[in-house]
């Protein structure tokens, strides 16, 4: 019997992660990615709690730890660079007994790609243009004109998912703007301290530098905006202009950070937004990761949700085959974690809206209360059942 064919749109975190498990269950998997190659941009992403379990079940714990970025914590400075608060990640880990690992998003994506490339067909520089589904399968037309039929289509194509738009409806129906914009790009600037992310804030604006070994430094900008701004999410010149406008007149090292932004070709810029949907599947089309339940960079949970969601989706399909019941079981298993992470945003810490808010944040982070908060967060980890992946079953 021919293997059931699955097409995945998007090769960042969720796409390769779901493919990793699907090929182990006997599915024939193709991934189409609109970029010409894997994208490298992105900050360190936190792999914690259930995501560590998934990485360990994938046999990738050692590889992930080899790529770990050792972050000491966060520092908050005033305009003259004087430290006003400091939170040590190592200190927090001792308190919560956590074994969190931080890797850059690009390294995690490359690792998942390397772990799947021999078993999965990757198509770069193309994208789904049309989907037509019937009871037996889905006819897919790519932008290049290629036409193929699959048994299931998985949208792992992020916040601005094309699969979601084509199969479920317009982005505005499902994506809620969270009044902030976020940018990240690599830059080695001699600012702050090695191993620490140093933040400078003005009301509603945050500029941060992660000081690291050459080639590993990062800059982030975050700013508050009541209105959603008009630009195309792939127009990086427009994004640079928006960032310059948003940070005009900001002191500290912000002018040299903006100059570094102009020199990079690896800028990530997006709205802080959340995807909220009543259902993540429609017939033979299903969504995973940010496409279905983006919690936003301010949640620190993008990789966690993508890795657990991919594992649960592939596990449900491995055990139940391509069926409505299996897709419903994936949703049942993943919903609670999504609800929790979408309710925990840290913009009050990273981008206070007023001078009083900046002061209060600095006082709070210098107090023992921070340990209590970490313990509260750790207690809310949900359980992750183990699925059976066996090639003979599907
Ligand atoms: C370049 C980049 C940098 C990022 N930087 C950060 C960061 O610094 N901090 C943070 O918290 N989060 C960042 N994110 C988001 C983070 O990766 C996700 O929140 C999380 O890891 C979930 O991943 P995902 O695979 O579901 O979605 P994403 O990581 O958003 O990946 C979606 C993938 O789909 C591709 N794609 C988009 N549209 C199409 C289409 N029509 N057809 C085919 N492919 C398509 C994209 O190129 C991308 O590779 C970044 C994402 C990207 C793509």
CSV table of C-alpha atoms and ligand atoms in Angstrom, one decimal:
chain,number,residue,atom,x,y,z
A,1,UNK,CA,0.0,0.0,0.0
A,2,UNK,CA,1.4,3.5,-0.8
A,3,UNK,CA,2.4,5.6,2.1
A,4,UNK,CA,-0.1,8.4,3.0
A,5,UNK,CA,1.3,11.7,1.6
A,6,UNK,CA,1.5,14.8,3.8
A,7,UNK,CA,2.5,18.3,2.6
A,8,UNK,CA,3.8,20.8,5.3
A,9,UNK,CA,4.0,24.5,4.6
A,10,UNK,CA,6.9,26.2,6.4
A,11,UNK,CA,10.4,25.1,7.4
A,12,UNK,CA,11.2,26.9,10.7
A,13,UNK,CA,10.5,25.1,13.9
A,14,UNK,CA,7.0,23.5,13.8
A,15,UNK,CA,7.4,22.3,10.1
A,16,UNK,CA,10.6,20.2,10.5
A,17,UNK,CA,9.5,19.1,14.0
A,18,UNK,CA,6.2,17.6,12.9
A,19,UNK,CA,8.0,16.0,9.9
A,20,UNK,CA,10.5,14.4,12.2
A,21,UNK,CA,7.8,12.4,13.9
A,22,UNK,CA,5.6,11.8,10.8
A,23,UNK,CA,8.3,10.0,8.9
A,24,UNK,CA,8.9,7.7,11.9
A,25,UNK,CA,5.2,6.6,11.5
A,26,UNK,CA,5.5,5.8,7.9
A,27,UNK,CA,4.1,9.0,6.3
A,28,UNK,CA,5.6,10.3,3.1
A,29,UNK,CA,6.4,13.9,3.9
A,30,UNK,CA,7.1,17.0,1.7
A,31,UNK,CA,7.9,20.5,3.1
A,32,UNK,CA,7.5,23.6,1.0
A,33,UNK,CA,9.2,26.8,2.3
A,34,UNK,CA,8.7,30.1,0.6
A,35,UNK,CA,12.3,31.4,1.5
A,36,UNK,CA,15.0,30.3,-0.9
A,37,UNK,CA,16.9,28.8,2.1
A,38,UNK,CA,16.5,28.2,5.8
A,39,UNK,CA,16.2,31.5,7.6
A,40,UNK,CA,18.8,32.2,10.3
A,41,UNK,CA,17.4,35.3,12.1
A,42,UNK,CA,16.0,35.3,15.6
A,43,UNK,CA,16.9,35.7,19.2
A,44,UNK,CA,17.7,32.9,21.7
A,45,UNK,CA,14.6,30.8,22.2
A,46,UNK,CA,14.0,29.1,25.5
A,47,UNK,CA,13.6,25.3,25.5
A,48,UNK,CA,12.0,24.4,28.8
A,49,UNK,CA,9.6,22.1,30.5
A,50,UNK,CA,7.6,20.0,28.0
A,51,UNK,CA,9.8,21.2,25.1
A,52,UNK,CA,12.8,19.7,26.8
A,53,UNK,CA,10.9,16.4,27.0
A,54,UNK,CA,10.1,16.5,23.2
A,55,UNK,CA,13.8,17.3,22.4
A,56,UNK,CA,14.9,14.4,24.6
A,57,UNK,CA,12.4,12.0,22.9
A,58,UNK,CA,13.8,13.2,19.5
A,59,UNK,CA,17.3,12.2,20.7
A,60,UNK,CA,18.5,15.7,20.2
A,61,UNK,CA,19.3,16.8,23.8
A,62,UNK,CA,23.1,16.6,23.3
A,63,UNK,CA,22.9,18.4,20.0
A,64,UNK,CA,20.8,21.2,21.5
A,65,UNK,CA,23.0,21.6,24.5
A,66,UNK,CA,26.1,21.8,22.2
A,67,UNK,CA,24.5,24.8,20.6
A,68,UNK,CA,23.2,26.4,23.8
A,69,UNK,CA,23.7,30.1,24.2
A,70,UNK,CA,24.8,30.7,27.8
A,71,UNK,CA,22.8,33.7,29.0
A,72,UNK,CA,23.6,35.0,32.4
A,73,UNK,CA,20.4,37.0,32.6
A,74,UNK,CA,18.9,40.5,32.1
A,75,UNK,CA,20.3,43.9,33.1
A,76,UNK,CA,18.4,47.2,33.0
A,77,UNK,CA,20.3,50.4,32.8
A,78,UNK,CA,19.6,54.1,32.7
A,79,UNK,CA,20.6,56.5,30.0
A,80,UNK,CA,24.1,56.8,31.3
A,81,UNK,CA,24.6,53.0,31.4
A,82,UNK,CA,24.3,52.8,35.2
A,83,UNK,CA,22.7,49.5,36.2
A,84,UNK,CA,19.3,49.8,37.8
A,85,UNK,CA,18.3,46.2,38.1
A,86,UNK,CA,19.8,42.8,37.3
A,87,UNK,CA,18.1,39.3,37.2
A,88,UNK,CA,20.4,36.4,36.9
A,89,UNK,CA,19.0,33.4,34.9
A,90,UNK,CA,21.4,31.1,36.7
A,91,UNK,CA,19.9,32.3,40.0
A,92,UNK,CA,16.4,31.6,38.8
A,93,UNK,CA,17.4,28.2,37.6
A,94,UNK,CA,18.7,27.3,41.0
A,95,UNK,CA,15.4,28.4,42.6
A,96,UNK,CA,13.1,26.5,40.2
A,97,UNK,CA,15.5,23.5,39.6
A,98,UNK,CA,15.1,24.2,35.9
A,99,UNK,CA,17.3,22.7,33.2
A,100,UNK,CA,16.2,25.2,30.5
A,101,UNK,CA,18.4,25.5,27.5
A,102,UNK,CA,18.5,28.6,25.3
A,103,UNK,CA,19.5,28.3,21.6
A,104,UNK,CA,19.1,30.7,18.8
A,105,UNK,CA,16.0,30.2,16.7
A,106,UNK,CA,18.2,29.8,13.6
A,107,UNK,CA,20.3,27.1,15.3
A,108,UNK,CA,17.2,25.2,16.4
A,109,UNK,CA,15.7,25.4,13.0
A,110,UNK,CA,18.9,24.2,11.3
A,111,UNK,CA,19.2,21.3,13.8
A,112,UNK,CA,15.6,20.1,13.1
A,113,UNK,CA,16.3,20.5,9.3
A,114,UNK,CA,19.5,18.4,9.6
A,115,UNK,CA,17.5,15.7,11.6
A,116,UNK,CA,14.9,15.4,8.8
A,117,UNK,CA,16.6,16.3,5.5
A,118,UNK,CA,17.5,12.6,4.6
A,119,UNK,CA,13.8,11.5,5.1
A,120,UNK,CA,11.8,14.4,3.9
A,121,UNK,CA,11.5,16.1,0.5
A,122,UNK,CA,12.2,19.8,1.0
A,123,UNK,CA,11.1,22.4,-1.7
A,124,UNK,CA,12.6,25.9,-1.1
A,125,UNK,CA,11.6,29.1,-2.8
A,126,UNK,CA,8.0,28.0,-3.4
A,127,UNK,CA,4.7,28.2,-1.6
A,128,UNK,CA,1.1,26.9,-1.7
A,129,UNK,CA,-1.1,29.1,-4.0
A,130,UNK,CA,-4.3,27.0,-4.0
A,131,UNK,CA,-5.8,24.1,-2.0
A,132,UNK,CA,-8.9,22.2,-3.2
A,133,UNK,CA,-10.0,19.4,-0.8
A,134,UNK,CA,-12.5,16.5,-1.2
A,135,UNK,CA,-13.3,13.5,1.0
A,136,UNK,CA,-10.2,11.6,-0.2
A,137,UNK,CA,-7.5,14.2,-0.4
A,138,UNK,CA,-6.2,17.7,-1.2
A,139,UNK,CA,-5.2,19.0,-4.6
A,140,UNK,CA,-2.4,21.5,-4.1
A,141,UNK,CA,-1.2,24.1,-6.6
A,142,UNK,CA,2.2,25.7,-5.8
A,143,UNK,CA,3.1,29.3,-6.9
A,144,UNK,CA,5.5,27.7,-9.4
A,145,UNK,CA,2.5,26.0,-11.1
A,146,UNK,CA,3.4,22.5,-9.8
A,147,UNK,CA,0.2,20.5,-9.0
A,148,UNK,CA,0.2,17.6,-6.6
A,149,UNK,CA,-2.3,15.6,-4.5
A,150,UNK,CA,-1.8,14.9,-0.8
A,151,UNK,CA,-3.8,13.1,1.9
A,152,UNK,CA,-3.2,15.9,4.4
A,153,UNK,CA,-1.9,19.5,4.4
A,154,UNK,CA,-0.2,20.9,7.5
A,155,UNK,CA,0.2,24.7,7.8
A,156,UNK,CA,3.3,25.4,9.8
A,157,UNK,CA,3.8,28.7,8.1
A,158,UNK,CA,3.8,31.1,11.1
A,159,UNK,CA,1.7,34.1,12.2
A,160,UNK,CA,1.0,35.1,8.6
A,161,UNK,CA,0.1,31.6,7.5
A,162,UNK,CA,-1.0,31.2,3.9
A,163,UNK,CA,-2.6,27.8,4.6
A,164,UNK,CA,-4.8,29.4,7.3
A,165,UNK,CA,-5.8,32.2,4.9
A,166,UNK,CA,-6.7,29.8,2.1
A,167,UNK,CA,-8.4,27.1,4.1
A,168,UNK,CA,-9.9,29.1,7.1
A,169,UNK,CA,-10.3,32.7,6.1
A,170,UNK,CA,-8.6,36.1,6.4
A,171,UNK,CA,-5.8,36.8,8.9
A,172,UNK,CA,-7.8,39.6,10.6
A,173,UNK,CA,-10.4,37.0,11.7
A,174,UNK,CA,-7.8,35.0,13.7
A,175,UNK,CA,-4.8,37.2,14.5
A,176,UNK,CA,-5.1,39.7,17.4
A,177,UNK,CA,-2.7,42.6,17.7
A,178,UNK,CA,-1.1,43.0,21.1
A,179,UNK,CA,-0.2,46.7,20.9
A,180,UNK,CA,3.6,46.2,20.4
A,181,UNK,CA,6.1,45.6,17.7
A,182,UNK,CA,9.2,43.5,18.0
A,183,UNK,CA,12.5,43.4,16.0
A,184,UNK,CA,15.6,41.2,16.4
A,185,UNK,CA,18.8,41.0,14.3
A,186,UNK,CA,22.4,39.8,14.8
A,187,UNK,CA,25.0,42.4,15.6
A,188,UNK,CA,28.2,42.4,17.7
A,189,UNK,CA,28.2,45.7,19.5
A,190,UNK,CA,30.5,46.3,22.5
A,191,UNK,CA,27.6,47.4,24.7
A,192,UNK,CA,26.7,46.0,28.1
A,193,UNK,CA,28.2,42.9,29.5
A,194,UNK,CA,29.2,39.6,27.9
A,195,UNK,CA,26.6,36.9,28.5
A,196,UNK,CA,23.9,39.4,29.6
A,197,UNK,CA,21.1,41.1,27.8
A,198,UNK,CA,21.2,44.8,28.6
A,199,UNK,CA,18.0,46.8,28.3
A,200,UNK,CA,17.6,50.5,28.1
A,201,UNK,CA,14.0,51.8,28.4
A,202,UNK,CA,12.1,54.9,27.7
A,203,UNK,CA,8.3,54.8,28.2
A,204,UNK,CA,6.8,52.5,25.6
A,205,UNK,CA,10.2,51.7,24.0
A,206,UNK,CA,12.9,49.1,24.8
A,207,UNK,CA,16.3,48.7,23.2
A,208,UNK,CA,18.4,45.6,24.2
A,209,UNK,CA,21.7,44.1,23.4
A,210,UNK,CA,22.9,40.6,24.1
A,211,UNK,CA,26.7,40.6,24.5
A,212,UNK,CA,28.2,37.4,23.2
A,213,UNK,CA,31.2,35.8,21.4
A,214,UNK,CA,31.8,37.2,17.9
A,215,UNK,CA,28.9,36.3,15.6
A,216,UNK,CA,26.5,35.6,18.4
A,217,UNK,CA,25.5,39.1,19.5
A,218,UNK,CA,21.9,40.2,19.1
A,219,UNK,CA,20.0,43.4,19.2
A,220,UNK,CA,16.2,43.7,19.9
A,221,UNK,CA,13.8,46.6,19.8
A,222,UNK,CA,10.3,46.6,21.1
A,223,UNK,CA,7.9,49.4,21.1
A,224,UNK,CA,4.3,50.1,22.1
A,225,UNK,CA,1.8,51.2,19.5
A,226,UNK,CA,-2.0,51.6,20.0
A,227,UNK,CA,-2.6,51.3,16.3
A,228,UNK,CA,-1.6,48.4,14.1
A,229,UNK,CA,0.8,49.9,11.5
A,230,UNK,CA,0.5,49.6,7.8
A,231,UNK,CA,3.3,47.7,6.0
A,232,UNK,CA,3.8,44.4,4.3
A,233,UNK,CA,5.3,41.7,6.5
A,234,UNK,CA,7.9,40.9,3.9
A,235,UNK,CA,8.9,44.5,3.1
A,236,UNK,CA,12.1,44.9,5.2
A,237,UNK,CA,12.8,48.5,3.9
A,238,UNK,CA,9.4,49.6,5.2
A,239,UNK,CA,10.1,47.8,8.5
A,240,UNK,CA,13.5,49.6,8.9
A,241,UNK,CA,11.7,53.0,8.3
A,242,UNK,CA,9.1,52.1,10.9
A,243,UNK,CA,11.8,51.2,13.5
A,244,UNK,CA,13.7,54.5,12.8
A,245,UNK,CA,10.5,56.5,13.3
A,246,UNK,CA,9.6,54.6,16.5
A,247,UNK,CA,13.1,55.1,18.0
A,248,UNK,CA,13.8,58.6,16.8
A,249,UNK,CA,15.4,60.7,19.6
A,250,UNK,CA,16.0,57.8,21.9
A,251,UNK,CA,19.4,58.1,23.7
A,252,UNK,CA,21.9,55.6,25.2
A,253,UNK,CA,23.4,53.5,22.3
A,254,UNK,CA,20.2,53.5,20.2
A,255,UNK,CA,21.6,55.5,17.3
A,256,UNK,CA,24.5,53.0,16.8
A,257,UNK,CA,22.0,50.1,17.2
A,258,UNK,CA,19.8,51.6,14.4
A,259,UNK,CA,23.0,51.9,12.2
A,260,UNK,CA,23.7,48.2,12.8
A,261,UNK,CA,20.1,47.4,11.8
A,262,UNK,CA,20.7,49.2,8.5
A,263,UNK,CA,23.7,46.9,7.8
A,264,UNK,CA,22.1,43.6,8.5
A,265,UNK,CA,20.3,41.5,5.9
A,266,UNK,CA,18.8,39.3,8.7
A,267,UNK,CA,16.2,41.6,10.3
A,268,UNK,CA,13.2,39.9,11.9
A,269,UNK,CA,10.3,42.4,12.5
A,270,UNK,CA,6.7,41.6,13.4
A,271,UNK,CA,3.8,42.7,15.4
A,272,UNK,CA,3.3,41.2,18.8
A,273,UNK,CA,0.2,39.3,18.0
A,274,UNK,CA,-1.6,36.1,18.9
A,275,UNK,CA,-3.4,33.6,16.8
A,276,UNK,CA,-6.8,32.5,18.3
A,277,UNK,CA,-8.9,30.0,16.5
A,278,UNK,CA,-12.0,28.0,17.5
A,279,UNK,CA,-10.6,24.9,15.6
A,280,UNK,CA,-7.1,24.1,14.2
A,281,UNK,CA,-8.3,21.8,11.4
A,282,UNK,CA,-10.8,21.9,8.6
A,283,UNK,CA,-11.2,18.7,6.7
A,284,UNK,CA,-7.8,17.5,5.6
A,285,UNK,CA,-6.0,20.8,6.5
A,286,UNK,CA,-4.5,21.3,9.9
A,287,UNK,CA,-2.4,24.0,11.5
A,288,UNK,CA,0.5,23.8,14.0
A,289,UNK,CA,2.7,26.3,15.8
A,290,UNK,CA,2.3,30.0,15.3
A,291,UNK,CA,-0.1,29.5,12.4
A,292,UNK,CA,-2.6,28.0,14.8
A,293,UNK,CA,-1.7,29.5,18.2
A,294,UNK,CA,1.0,32.1,18.2
A,295,UNK,CA,1.5,33.4,21.7
A,296,UNK,CA,3.9,36.2,20.5
A,297,UNK,CA,7.6,36.8,21.3
A,298,UNK,CA,6.5,38.4,24.5
A,299,UNK,CA,5.4,35.1,25.9
A,300,UNK,CA,8.8,33.4,25.5
A,301,UNK,CA,6.8,30.3,24.5
A,302,UNK,CA,7.0,30.1,20.7
A,303,UNK,CA,9.4,27.2,20.6
A,304,UNK,CA,7.6,25.4,23.4
A,305,UNK,CA,4.2,25.6,21.7
A,306,UNK,CA,5.7,24.6,18.3
A,307,UNK,CA,7.6,21.6,19.6
A,308,UNK,CA,4.8,20.2,21.8
A,309,UNK,CA,2.1,20.9,19.2
A,310,UNK,CA,4.2,19.2,16.5
A,311,UNK,CA,4.7,16.2,18.8
A,312,UNK,CA,1.1,15.9,19.7
A,313,UNK,CA,-0.2,16.4,16.2
A,314,UNK,CA,2.2,13.7,14.8
A,315,UNK,CA,1.4,11.4,17.7
A,316,UNK,CA,-2.3,11.6,17.2
A,317,UNK,CA,-1.9,10.9,13.4
A,318,UNK,CA,0.5,8.1,14.1
A,319,UNK,CA,-2.0,6.4,16.4
A,320,UNK,CA,-5.3,7.3,14.7
A,321,UNK,CA,-4.3,7.7,11.0
A,322,UNK,CA,-5.5,10.7,9.0
A,323,UNK,CA,-8.9,11.2,10.6
A,324,UNK,CA,-11.1,13.8,12.2
A,325,UNK,CA,-10.8,11.9,15.5
A,326,UNK,CA,-7.0,12.1,15.4
A,327,UNK,CA,-7.1,15.8,14.6
A,328,UNK,CA,-9.6,16.4,17.5
A,329,UNK,CA,-7.3,14.5,19.9
A,330,UNK,CA,-4.4,16.8,18.9
A,331,UNK,CA,-6.5,19.8,19.8
A,332,UNK,CA,-7.7,18.4,23.1
A,333,UNK,CA,-4.1,17.6,24.1
A,334,UNK,CA,-2.6,21.0,23.2
A,335,UNK,CA,-5.4,23.5,24.1
A,336,UNK,CA,-4.6,24.0,27.8
A,337,UNK,CA,-0.9,24.7,27.3
A,338,UNK,CA,-1.8,27.3,24.6
A,339,UNK,CA,-4.4,29.0,26.8
A,340,UNK,CA,-1.8,29.3,29.6
A,341,UNK,CA,1.0,30.6,27.4
A,342,UNK,CA,-1.2,33.1,25.6
A,343,UNK,CA,-2.2,34.6,29.0
A,344,UNK,CA,1.4,35.2,30.1
A,345,UNK,CA,3.0,38.1,28.3
A,346,UNK,CA,6.0,40.0,29.7
A,347,UNK,CA,5.6,43.4,28.1
A,348,UNK,CA,5.2,45.0,31.5
A,349,UNK,CA,8.7,43.9,32.3
A,350,UNK,CA,10.4,44.6,29.0
A,351,UNK,CA,8.4,47.7,27.8
A,352,UNK,CA,6.9,49.6,30.7
A,353,UNK,CA,4.6,52.3,29.4
A,354,UNK,CA,5.5,55.1,31.9
A,355,UNK,CA,8.6,56.4,33.8
A,356,UNK,CA,6.9,55.2,37.0
A,357,UNK,CA,6.4,51.8,35.4
A,358,UNK,CA,10.2,51.6,34.6
A,359,UNK,CA,11.0,52.5,38.2
A,360,UNK,CA,8.5,49.9,39.6
A,361,UNK,CA,9.9,47.2,37.3
A,362,UNK,CA,13.4,47.9,38.5
A,363,UNK,CA,12.4,47.7,42.1
A,364,UNK,CA,10.3,44.5,41.5
A,365,UNK,CA,13.2,42.8,39.7
A,366,UNK,CA,15.6,43.7,42.6
A,367,UNK,CA,13.2,42.1,45.2
A,368,UNK,CA,12.9,38.5,46.4
A,369,UNK,CA,9.4,38.4,44.9
A,370,UNK,CA,11.0,37.4,41.6
A,371,UNK,CA,11.7,33.9,43.1
A,372,UNK,CA,8.1,33.4,44.0
A,373,UNK,CA,7.0,34.3,40.4
A,374,UNK,CA,9.4,31.8,38.9
A,375,UNK,CA,8.1,29.0,41.2
A,376,UNK,CA,4.5,29.9,40.2
A,377,UNK,CA,5.4,29.6,36.5
A,378,UNK,CA,7.2,26.3,37.0
A,379,UNK,CA,4.3,24.7,38.8
A,380,UNK,CA,2.1,25.1,35.7
A,381,UNK,CA,3.9,22.7,33.4
A,382,UNK,CA,1.3,20.3,31.9
A,383,UNK,CA,2.0,16.6,31.3
A,384,UNK,CA,3.1,15.2,28.0
A,385,UNK,CA,2.0,11.7,27.2
A,386,UNK,CA,4.2,9.4,25.2
A,387,UNK,CA,2.9,8.4,21.7
A,388,UNK,CA,3.7,5.2,19.8
A,389,UNK,CA,5.4,5.9,16.5
A,390,UNK,CA,5.5,2.8,14.3
A,391,UNK,CA,5.9,2.7,10.5
A,392,UNK,CA,3.6,-0.3,10.1
A,393,UNK,CA,0.5,1.4,11.5
A,394,UNK,CA,-0.5,4.0,8.9
B,1,LIG,C1,13.2,34.5,10.7
B,1,LIG,C2,12.4,34.4,12.0
B,1,LIG,C3,12.9,35.0,13.1
B,1,LIG,C4,12.2,34.9,14.3
B,1,LIG,N1,12.7,35.5,15.5
B,1,LIG,C5,12.1,35.4,16.6
B,1,LIG,C6,12.6,36.0,17.8
B,1,LIG,O1,13.6,36.6,17.8
B,1,LIG,N2,11.9,35.9,19.0
B,1,LIG,C7,10.7,35.1,19.0
B,1,LIG,O2,10.1,35.0,20.1
B,1,LIG,N3,10.2,34.5,17.9
B,1,LIG,C8,10.9,34.7,16.7
B,1,LIG,N4,10.3,34.1,15.6
B,1,LIG,C9,9.1,33.3,15.7
B,1,LIG,C10,9.4,31.9,16.3
B,1,LIG,O3,10.2,31.2,15.4
B,1,LIG,C11,8.0,31.2,16.4
B,1,LIG,O4,7.2,31.9,17.4
B,1,LIG,C12,8.1,29.8,17.0
B,1,LIG,O5,9.3,29.2,17.0
B,1,LIG,C13,7.1,28.9,16.3
B,1,LIG,O6,7.6,28.5,15.0
B,1,LIG,P1,6.7,28.2,13.7
B,1,LIG,O7,7.6,27.2,13.0
B,1,LIG,O8,5.3,27.8,14.1
B,1,LIG,O9,6.6,29.5,12.9
B,1,LIG,P2,7.7,30.5,12.3
B,1,LIG,O10,9.0,30.4,13.1
B,1,LIG,O11,7.2,31.8,12.2
B,1,LIG,O12,8.0,29.8,10.9
B,1,LIG,C14,7.2,29.9,9.8
B,1,LIG,C15,7.9,29.4,8.5
B,1,LIG,O13,7.0,29.4,7.4
B,1,LIG,C16,7.6,30.1,6.3
B,1,LIG,N5,6.5,30.6,5.6
B,1,LIG,C17,5.8,31.7,5.8
B,1,LIG,N6,4.8,31.8,4.9
B,1,LIG,C18,4.9,30.8,4.0
B,1,LIG,C19,4.2,30.3,2.9
B,1,LIG,N7,3.2,31.0,2.4
B,1,LIG,N8,4.7,29.2,2.3
B,1,LIG,C20,5.7,28.5,2.7
B,1,LIG,N9,6.4,28.9,3.8
B,1,LIG,C21,6.0,30.0,4.5
B,1,LIG,C22,8.5,31.1,7.0
B,1,LIG,O14,9.5,31.6,6.1
B,1,LIG,C23,9.1,30.4,8.1
B,1,LIG,O15,10.2,29.6,7.8
B,1,LIG,C24,11.0,34.1,14.4
B,1,LIG,C25,10.5,33.5,13.2
B,1,LIG,C26,11.2,33.6,12.0
B,1,LIG,C27,10.7,33.0,10.8
